[in-house]
PDB file of N, CA and C in Angstrom:
ATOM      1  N   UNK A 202       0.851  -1.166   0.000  1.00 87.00           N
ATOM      2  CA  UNK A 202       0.000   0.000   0.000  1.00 87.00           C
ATOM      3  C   UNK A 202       0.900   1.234   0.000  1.00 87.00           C
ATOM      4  N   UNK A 203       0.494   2.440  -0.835  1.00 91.00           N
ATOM      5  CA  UNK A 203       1.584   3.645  -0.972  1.00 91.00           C
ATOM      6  C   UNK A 203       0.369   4.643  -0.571  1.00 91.00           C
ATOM      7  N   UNK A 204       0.437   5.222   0.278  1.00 90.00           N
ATOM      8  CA  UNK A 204      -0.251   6.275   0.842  1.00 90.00           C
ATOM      9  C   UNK A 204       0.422   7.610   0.341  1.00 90.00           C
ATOM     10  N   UNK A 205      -0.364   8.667   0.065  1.00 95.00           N
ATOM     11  CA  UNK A 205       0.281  10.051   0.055  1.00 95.00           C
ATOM     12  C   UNK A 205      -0.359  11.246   0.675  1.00 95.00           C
ATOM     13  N   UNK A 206      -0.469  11.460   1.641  1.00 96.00           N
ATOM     14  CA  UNK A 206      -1.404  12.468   2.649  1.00 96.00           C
ATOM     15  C   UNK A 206      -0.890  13.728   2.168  1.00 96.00           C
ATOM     16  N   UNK A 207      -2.179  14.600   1.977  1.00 98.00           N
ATOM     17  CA  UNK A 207      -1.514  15.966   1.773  1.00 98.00           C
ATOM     18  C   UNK A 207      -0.889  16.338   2.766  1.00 98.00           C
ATOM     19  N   UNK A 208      -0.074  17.631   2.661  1.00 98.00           N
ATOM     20  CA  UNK A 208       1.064  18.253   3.462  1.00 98.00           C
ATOM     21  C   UNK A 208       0.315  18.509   5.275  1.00 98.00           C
ATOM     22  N   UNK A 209      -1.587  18.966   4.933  1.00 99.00           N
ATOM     23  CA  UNK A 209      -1.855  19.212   6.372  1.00 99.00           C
ATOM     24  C   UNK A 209      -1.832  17.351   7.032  1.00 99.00           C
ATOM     25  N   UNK A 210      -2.554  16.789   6.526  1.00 98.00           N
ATOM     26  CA  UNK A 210      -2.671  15.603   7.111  1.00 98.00           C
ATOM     27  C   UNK A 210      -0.634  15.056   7.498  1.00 98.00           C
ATOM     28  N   UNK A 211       0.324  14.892   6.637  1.00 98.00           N
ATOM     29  CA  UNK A 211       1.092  14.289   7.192  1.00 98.00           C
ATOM     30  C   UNK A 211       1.753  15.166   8.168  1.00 98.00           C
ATOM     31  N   UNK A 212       2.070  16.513   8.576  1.00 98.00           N
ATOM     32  CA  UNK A 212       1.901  17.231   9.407  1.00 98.00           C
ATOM     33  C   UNK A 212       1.509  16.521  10.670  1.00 98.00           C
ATOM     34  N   UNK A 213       0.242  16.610  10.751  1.00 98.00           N
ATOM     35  CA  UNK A 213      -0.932  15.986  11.969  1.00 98.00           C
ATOM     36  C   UNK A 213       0.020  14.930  12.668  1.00 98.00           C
ATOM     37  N   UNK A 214       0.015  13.952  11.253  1.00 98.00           N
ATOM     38  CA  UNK A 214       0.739  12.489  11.427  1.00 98.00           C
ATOM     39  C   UNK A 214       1.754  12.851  12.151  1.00 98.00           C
ATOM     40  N   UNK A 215       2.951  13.484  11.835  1.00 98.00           N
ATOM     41  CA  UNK A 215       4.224  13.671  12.358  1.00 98.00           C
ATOM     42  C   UNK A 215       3.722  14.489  13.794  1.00 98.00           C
ATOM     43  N   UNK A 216       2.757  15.202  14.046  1.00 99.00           N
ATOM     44  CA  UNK A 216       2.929  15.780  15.338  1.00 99.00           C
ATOM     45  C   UNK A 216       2.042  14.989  16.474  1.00 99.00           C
ATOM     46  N   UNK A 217       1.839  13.480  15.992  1.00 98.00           N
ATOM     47  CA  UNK A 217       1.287  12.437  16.690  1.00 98.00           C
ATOM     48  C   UNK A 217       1.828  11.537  17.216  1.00 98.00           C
ATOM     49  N   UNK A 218       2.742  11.601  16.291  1.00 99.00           N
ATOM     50  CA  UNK A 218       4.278  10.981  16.653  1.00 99.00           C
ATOM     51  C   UNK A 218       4.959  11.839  17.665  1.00 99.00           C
ATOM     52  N   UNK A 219       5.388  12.982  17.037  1.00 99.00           N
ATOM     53  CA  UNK A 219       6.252  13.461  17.737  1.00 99.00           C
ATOM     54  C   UNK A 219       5.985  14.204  19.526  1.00 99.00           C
ATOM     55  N   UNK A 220       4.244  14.092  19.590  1.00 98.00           N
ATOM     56  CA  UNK A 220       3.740  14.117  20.859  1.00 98.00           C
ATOM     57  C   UNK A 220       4.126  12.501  21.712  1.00 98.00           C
ATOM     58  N   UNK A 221       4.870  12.021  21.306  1.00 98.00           N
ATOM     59  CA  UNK A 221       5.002  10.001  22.110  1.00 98.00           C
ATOM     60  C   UNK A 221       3.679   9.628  22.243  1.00 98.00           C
ATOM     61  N   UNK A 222       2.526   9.532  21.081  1.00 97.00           N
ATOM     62  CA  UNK A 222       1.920   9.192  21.716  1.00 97.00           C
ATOM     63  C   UNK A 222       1.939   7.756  20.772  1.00 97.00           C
ATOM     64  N   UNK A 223       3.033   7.808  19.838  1.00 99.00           N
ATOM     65  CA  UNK A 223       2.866   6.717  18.856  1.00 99.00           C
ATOM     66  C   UNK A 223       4.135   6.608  18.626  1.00 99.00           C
ATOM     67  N   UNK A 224       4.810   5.361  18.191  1.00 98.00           N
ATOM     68  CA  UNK A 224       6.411   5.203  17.792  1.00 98.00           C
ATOM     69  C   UNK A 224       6.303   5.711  16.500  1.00 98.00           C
ATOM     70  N   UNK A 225       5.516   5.554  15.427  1.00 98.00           N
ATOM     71  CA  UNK A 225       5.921   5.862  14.132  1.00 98.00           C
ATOM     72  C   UNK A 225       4.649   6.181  13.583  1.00 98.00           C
ATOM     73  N   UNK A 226       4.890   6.695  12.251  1.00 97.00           N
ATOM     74  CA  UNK A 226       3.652   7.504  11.207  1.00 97.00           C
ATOM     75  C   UNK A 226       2.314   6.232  11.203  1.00 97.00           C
ATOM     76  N   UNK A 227       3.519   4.792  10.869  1.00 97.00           N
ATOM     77  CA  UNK A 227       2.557   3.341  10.900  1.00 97.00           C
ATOM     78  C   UNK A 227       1.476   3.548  11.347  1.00 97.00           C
ATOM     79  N   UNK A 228       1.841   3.257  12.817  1.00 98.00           N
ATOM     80  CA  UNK A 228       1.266   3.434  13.759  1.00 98.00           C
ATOM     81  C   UNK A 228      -0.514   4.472  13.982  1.00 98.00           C
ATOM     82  N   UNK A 229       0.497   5.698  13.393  1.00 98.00           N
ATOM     83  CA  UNK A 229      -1.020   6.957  13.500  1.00 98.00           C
ATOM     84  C   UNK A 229      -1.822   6.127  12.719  1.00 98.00           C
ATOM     85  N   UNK A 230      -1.013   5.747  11.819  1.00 98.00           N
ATOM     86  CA  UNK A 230      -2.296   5.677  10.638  1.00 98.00           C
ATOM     87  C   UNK A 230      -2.927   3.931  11.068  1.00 98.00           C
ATOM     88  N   UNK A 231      -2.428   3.452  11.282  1.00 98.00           N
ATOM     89  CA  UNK A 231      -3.136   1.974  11.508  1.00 98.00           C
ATOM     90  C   UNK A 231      -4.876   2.840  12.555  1.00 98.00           C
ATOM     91  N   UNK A 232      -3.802   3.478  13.360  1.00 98.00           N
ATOM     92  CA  UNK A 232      -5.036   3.924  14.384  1.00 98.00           C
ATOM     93  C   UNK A 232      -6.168   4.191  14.031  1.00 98.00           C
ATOM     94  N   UNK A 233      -5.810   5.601  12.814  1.00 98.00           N
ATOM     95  CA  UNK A 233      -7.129   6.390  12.261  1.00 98.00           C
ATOM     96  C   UNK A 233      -8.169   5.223  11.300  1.00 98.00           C
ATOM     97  N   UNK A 234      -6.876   4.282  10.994  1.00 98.00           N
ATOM     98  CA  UNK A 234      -7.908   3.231  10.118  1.00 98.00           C
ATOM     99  C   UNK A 234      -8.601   2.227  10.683  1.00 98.00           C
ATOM    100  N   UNK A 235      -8.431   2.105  12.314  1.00 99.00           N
ATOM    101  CA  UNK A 235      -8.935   1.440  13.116  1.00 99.00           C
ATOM    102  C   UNK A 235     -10.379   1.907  13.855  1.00 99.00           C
ATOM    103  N   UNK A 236     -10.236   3.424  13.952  1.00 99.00           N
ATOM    104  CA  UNK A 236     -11.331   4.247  13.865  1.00 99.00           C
ATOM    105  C   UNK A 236     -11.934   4.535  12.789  1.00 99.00           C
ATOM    106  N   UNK A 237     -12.119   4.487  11.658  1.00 99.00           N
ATOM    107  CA  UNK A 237     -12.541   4.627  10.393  1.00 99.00           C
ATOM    108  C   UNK A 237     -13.413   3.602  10.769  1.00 99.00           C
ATOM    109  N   UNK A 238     -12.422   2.419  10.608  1.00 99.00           N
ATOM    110  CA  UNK A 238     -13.721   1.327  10.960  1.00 99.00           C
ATOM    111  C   UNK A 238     -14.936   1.012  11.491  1.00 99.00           C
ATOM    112  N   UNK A 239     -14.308   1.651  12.875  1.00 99.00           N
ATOM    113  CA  UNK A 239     -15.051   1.465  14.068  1.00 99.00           C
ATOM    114  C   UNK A 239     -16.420   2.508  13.954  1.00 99.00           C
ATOM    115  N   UNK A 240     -16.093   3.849  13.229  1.00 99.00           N
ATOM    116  CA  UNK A 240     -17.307   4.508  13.104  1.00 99.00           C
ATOM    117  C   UNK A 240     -18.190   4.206  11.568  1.00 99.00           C
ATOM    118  N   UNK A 241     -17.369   3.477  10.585  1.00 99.00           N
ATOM    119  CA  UNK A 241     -18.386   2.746   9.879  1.00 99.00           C
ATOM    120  C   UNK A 241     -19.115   1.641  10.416  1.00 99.00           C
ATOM    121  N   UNK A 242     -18.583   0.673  11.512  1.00 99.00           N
ATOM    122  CA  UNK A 242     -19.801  -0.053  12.232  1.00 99.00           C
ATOM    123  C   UNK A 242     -21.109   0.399  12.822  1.00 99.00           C
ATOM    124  N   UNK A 243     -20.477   1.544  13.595  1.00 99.00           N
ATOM    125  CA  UNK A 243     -21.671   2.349  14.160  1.00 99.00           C
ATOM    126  C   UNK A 243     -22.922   2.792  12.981  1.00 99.00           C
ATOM    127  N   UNK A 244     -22.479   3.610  12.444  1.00 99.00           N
ATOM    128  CA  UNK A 244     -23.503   3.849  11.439  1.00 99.00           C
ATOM    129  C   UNK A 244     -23.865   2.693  10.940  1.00 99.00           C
ATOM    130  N   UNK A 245     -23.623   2.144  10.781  1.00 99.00           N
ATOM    131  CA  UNK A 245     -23.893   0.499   9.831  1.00 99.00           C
ATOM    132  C   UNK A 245     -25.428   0.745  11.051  1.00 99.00           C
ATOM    133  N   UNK A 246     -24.872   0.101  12.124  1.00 98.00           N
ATOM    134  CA  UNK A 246     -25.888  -0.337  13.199  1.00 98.00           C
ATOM    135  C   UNK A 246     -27.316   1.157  13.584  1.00 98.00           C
ATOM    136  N   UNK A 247     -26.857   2.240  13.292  1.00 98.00           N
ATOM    137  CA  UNK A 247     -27.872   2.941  13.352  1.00 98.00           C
ATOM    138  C   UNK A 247     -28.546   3.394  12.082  1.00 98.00           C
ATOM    139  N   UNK A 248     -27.891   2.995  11.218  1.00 98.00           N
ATOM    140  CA  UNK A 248     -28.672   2.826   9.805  1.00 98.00           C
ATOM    141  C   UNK A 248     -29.759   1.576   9.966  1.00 98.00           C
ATOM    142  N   UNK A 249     -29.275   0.500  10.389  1.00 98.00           N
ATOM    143  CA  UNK A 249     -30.044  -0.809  10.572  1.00 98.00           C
ATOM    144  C   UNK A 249     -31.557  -0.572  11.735  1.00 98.00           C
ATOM    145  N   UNK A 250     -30.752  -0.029  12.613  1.00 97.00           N
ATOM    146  CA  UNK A 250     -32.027   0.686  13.864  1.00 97.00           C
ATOM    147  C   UNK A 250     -33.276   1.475  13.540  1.00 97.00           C
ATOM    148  N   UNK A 251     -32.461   2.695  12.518  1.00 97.00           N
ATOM    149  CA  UNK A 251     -33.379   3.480  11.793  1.00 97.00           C
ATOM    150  C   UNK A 251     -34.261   2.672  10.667  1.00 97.00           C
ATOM    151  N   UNK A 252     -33.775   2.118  10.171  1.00 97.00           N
ATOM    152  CA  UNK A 252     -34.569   1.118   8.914  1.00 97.00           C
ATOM    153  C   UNK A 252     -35.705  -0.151   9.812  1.00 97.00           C
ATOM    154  N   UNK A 253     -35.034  -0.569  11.046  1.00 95.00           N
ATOM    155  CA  UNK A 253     -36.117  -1.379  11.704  1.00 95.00           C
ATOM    156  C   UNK A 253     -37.102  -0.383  12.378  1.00 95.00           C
ATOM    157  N   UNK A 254     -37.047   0.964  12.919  1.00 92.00           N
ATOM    158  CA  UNK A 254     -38.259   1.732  13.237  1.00 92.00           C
ATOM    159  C   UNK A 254     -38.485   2.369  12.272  1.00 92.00           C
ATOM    160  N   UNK A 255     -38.440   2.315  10.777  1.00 92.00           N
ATOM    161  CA  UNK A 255     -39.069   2.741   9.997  1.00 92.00           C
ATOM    162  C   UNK A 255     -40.367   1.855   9.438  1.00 92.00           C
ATOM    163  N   UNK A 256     -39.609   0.398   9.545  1.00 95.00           N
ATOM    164  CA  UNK A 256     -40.364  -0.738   8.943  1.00 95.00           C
ATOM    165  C   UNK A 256     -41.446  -0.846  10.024  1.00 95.00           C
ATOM    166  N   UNK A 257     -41.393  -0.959  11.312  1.00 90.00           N
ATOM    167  CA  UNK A 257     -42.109  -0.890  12.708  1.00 90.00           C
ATOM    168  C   UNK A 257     -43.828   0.202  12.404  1.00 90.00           C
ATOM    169  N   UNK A 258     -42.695   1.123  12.440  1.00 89.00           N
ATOM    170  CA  UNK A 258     -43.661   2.712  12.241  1.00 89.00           C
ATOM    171  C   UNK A 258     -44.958   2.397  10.810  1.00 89.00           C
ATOM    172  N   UNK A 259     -44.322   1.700   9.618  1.00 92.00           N
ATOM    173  CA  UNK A 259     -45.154   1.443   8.645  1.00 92.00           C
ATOM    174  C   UNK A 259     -46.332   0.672   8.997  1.00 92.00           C
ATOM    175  N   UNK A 260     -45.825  -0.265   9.702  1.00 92.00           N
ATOM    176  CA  UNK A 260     -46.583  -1.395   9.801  1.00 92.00           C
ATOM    177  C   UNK A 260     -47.588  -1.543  11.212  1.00 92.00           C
ATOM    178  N   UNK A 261     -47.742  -0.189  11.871  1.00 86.00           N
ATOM    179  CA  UNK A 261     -48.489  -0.323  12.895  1.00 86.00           C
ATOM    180  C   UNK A 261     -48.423   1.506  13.248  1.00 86.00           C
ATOM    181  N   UNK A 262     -49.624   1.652  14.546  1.00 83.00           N
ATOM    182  CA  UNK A 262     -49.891   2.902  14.955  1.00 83.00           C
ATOM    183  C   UNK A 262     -48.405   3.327  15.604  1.00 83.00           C
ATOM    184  N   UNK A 263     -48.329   5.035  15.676  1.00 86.00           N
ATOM    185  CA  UNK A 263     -47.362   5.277  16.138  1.00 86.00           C
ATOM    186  C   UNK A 263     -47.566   6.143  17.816  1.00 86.00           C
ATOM    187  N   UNK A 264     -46.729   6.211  18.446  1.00 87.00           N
ATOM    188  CA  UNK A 264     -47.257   6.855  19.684  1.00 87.00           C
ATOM    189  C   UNK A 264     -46.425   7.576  19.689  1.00 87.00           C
ATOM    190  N   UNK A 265     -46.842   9.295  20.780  1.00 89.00           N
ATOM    191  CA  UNK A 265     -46.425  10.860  20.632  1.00 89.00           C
ATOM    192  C   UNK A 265     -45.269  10.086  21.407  1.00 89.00           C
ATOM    193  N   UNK A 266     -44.204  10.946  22.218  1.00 92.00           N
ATOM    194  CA  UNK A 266     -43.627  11.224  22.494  1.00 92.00           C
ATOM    195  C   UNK A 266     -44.587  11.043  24.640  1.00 92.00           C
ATOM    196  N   UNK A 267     -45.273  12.641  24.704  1.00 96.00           N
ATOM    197  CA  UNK A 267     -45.798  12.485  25.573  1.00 96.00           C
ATOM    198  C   UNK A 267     -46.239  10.913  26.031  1.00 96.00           C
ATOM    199  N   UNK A 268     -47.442  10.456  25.203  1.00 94.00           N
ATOM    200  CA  UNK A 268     -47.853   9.316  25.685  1.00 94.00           C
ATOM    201  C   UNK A 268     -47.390   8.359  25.923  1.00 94.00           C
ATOM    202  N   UNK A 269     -46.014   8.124  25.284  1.00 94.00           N
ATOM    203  CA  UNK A 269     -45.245   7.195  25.748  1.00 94.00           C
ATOM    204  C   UNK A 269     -44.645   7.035  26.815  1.00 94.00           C
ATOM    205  N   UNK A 270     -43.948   7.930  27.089  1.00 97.00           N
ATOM    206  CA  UNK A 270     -43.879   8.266  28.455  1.00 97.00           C
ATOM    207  C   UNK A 270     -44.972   8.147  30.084  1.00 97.00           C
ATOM    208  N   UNK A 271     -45.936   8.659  29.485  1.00 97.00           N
ATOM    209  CA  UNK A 271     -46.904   7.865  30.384  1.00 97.00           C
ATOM    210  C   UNK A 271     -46.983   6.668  30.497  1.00 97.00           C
ATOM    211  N   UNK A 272     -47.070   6.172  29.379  1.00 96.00           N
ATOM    212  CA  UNK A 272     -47.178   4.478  29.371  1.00 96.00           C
ATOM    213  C   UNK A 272     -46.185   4.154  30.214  1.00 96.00           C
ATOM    214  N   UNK A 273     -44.764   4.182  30.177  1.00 97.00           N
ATOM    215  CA  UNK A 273     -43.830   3.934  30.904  1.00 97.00           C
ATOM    216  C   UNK A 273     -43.573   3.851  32.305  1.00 97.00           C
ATOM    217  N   UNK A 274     -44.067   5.117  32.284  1.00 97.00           N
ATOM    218  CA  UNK A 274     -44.552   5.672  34.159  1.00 97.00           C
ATOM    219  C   UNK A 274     -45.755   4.583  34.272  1.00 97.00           C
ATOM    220  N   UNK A 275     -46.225   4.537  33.838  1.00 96.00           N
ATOM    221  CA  UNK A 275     -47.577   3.086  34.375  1.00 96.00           C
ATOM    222  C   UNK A 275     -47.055   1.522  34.508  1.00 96.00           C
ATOM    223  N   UNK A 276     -46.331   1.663  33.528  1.00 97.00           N
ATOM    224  CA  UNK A 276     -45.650   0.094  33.805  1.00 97.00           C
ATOM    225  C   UNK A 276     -44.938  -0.061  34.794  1.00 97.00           C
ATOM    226  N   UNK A 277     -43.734   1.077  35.065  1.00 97.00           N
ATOM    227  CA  UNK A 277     -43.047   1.075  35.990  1.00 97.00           C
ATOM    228  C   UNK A 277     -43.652   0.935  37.732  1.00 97.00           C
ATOM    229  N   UNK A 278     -44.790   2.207  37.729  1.00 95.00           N
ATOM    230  CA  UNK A 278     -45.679   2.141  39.083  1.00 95.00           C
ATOM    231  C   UNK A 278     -46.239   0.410  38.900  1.00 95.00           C
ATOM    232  N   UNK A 279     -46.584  -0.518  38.093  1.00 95.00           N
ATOM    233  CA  UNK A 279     -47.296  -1.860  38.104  1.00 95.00           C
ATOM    234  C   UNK A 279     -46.305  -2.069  38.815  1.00 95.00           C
ATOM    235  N   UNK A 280     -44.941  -1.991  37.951  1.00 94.00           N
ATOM    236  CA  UNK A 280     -43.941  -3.496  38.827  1.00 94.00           C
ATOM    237  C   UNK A 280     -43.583  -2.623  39.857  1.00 94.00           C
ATOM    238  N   UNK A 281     -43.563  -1.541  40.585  1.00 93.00           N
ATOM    239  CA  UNK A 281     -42.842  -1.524  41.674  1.00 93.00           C
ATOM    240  C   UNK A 281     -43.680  -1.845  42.784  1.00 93.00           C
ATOM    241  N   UNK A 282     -45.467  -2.012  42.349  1.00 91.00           N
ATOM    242  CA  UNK A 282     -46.489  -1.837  43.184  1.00 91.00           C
ATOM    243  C   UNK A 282     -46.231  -3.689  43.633  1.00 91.00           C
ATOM    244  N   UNK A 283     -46.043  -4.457  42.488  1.00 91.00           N
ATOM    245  CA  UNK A 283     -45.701  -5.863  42.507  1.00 91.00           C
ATOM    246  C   UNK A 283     -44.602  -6.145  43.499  1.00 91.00           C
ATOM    247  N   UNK A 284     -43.667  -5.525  43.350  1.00 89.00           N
ATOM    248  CA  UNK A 284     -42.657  -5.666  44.168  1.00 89.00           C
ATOM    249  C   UNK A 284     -42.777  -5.864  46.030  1.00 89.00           C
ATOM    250  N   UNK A 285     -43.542  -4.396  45.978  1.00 80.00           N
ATOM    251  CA  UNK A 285     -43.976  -4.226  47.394  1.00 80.00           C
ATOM    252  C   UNK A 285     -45.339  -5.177  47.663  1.00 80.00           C
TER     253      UNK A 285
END
């Protein structure tokens, strides 16, 4: 692989290094491509989230905001009333 970062990016690189927080340029860059990754998973998974409450939302009634919340507060008062 031949990488060529413009002048700001290898800059960055070299002052990532040269802060110890990395032995070599390798290094930065393995990192940033390790995070690259890591935030294409994420989106992956909230793309997938968003597409299952879209499919959800189609296929049945939707509830406000407010009312849901109530609902919540009611379930919660059931089980704690269960509890005691």
């Amino acid at each position: 692989m031949n990488v060529s970062p413009t002048p700001e990016l290898d800059r960055f690189v070299q002052d990532k290094v040269e802060s110890g927080l990395y032995n070599n340029a390798s290094e930065v860059v393995r990192e940033g491509l390790r995070l690259l990754k890591e935030h294409d998973e994420v989106r992956l998974k909230w793309r997938e989230q968003i597409e299952r409450g879209w499919l959800q939302a189609q296929a049945g009634p939707l509830v406000d905001g407010p009312t849901a919340v109530t609902e919540i507060r009611g379930q919660l008062k059931s089980r704690a009333k269960k509890r005691a």
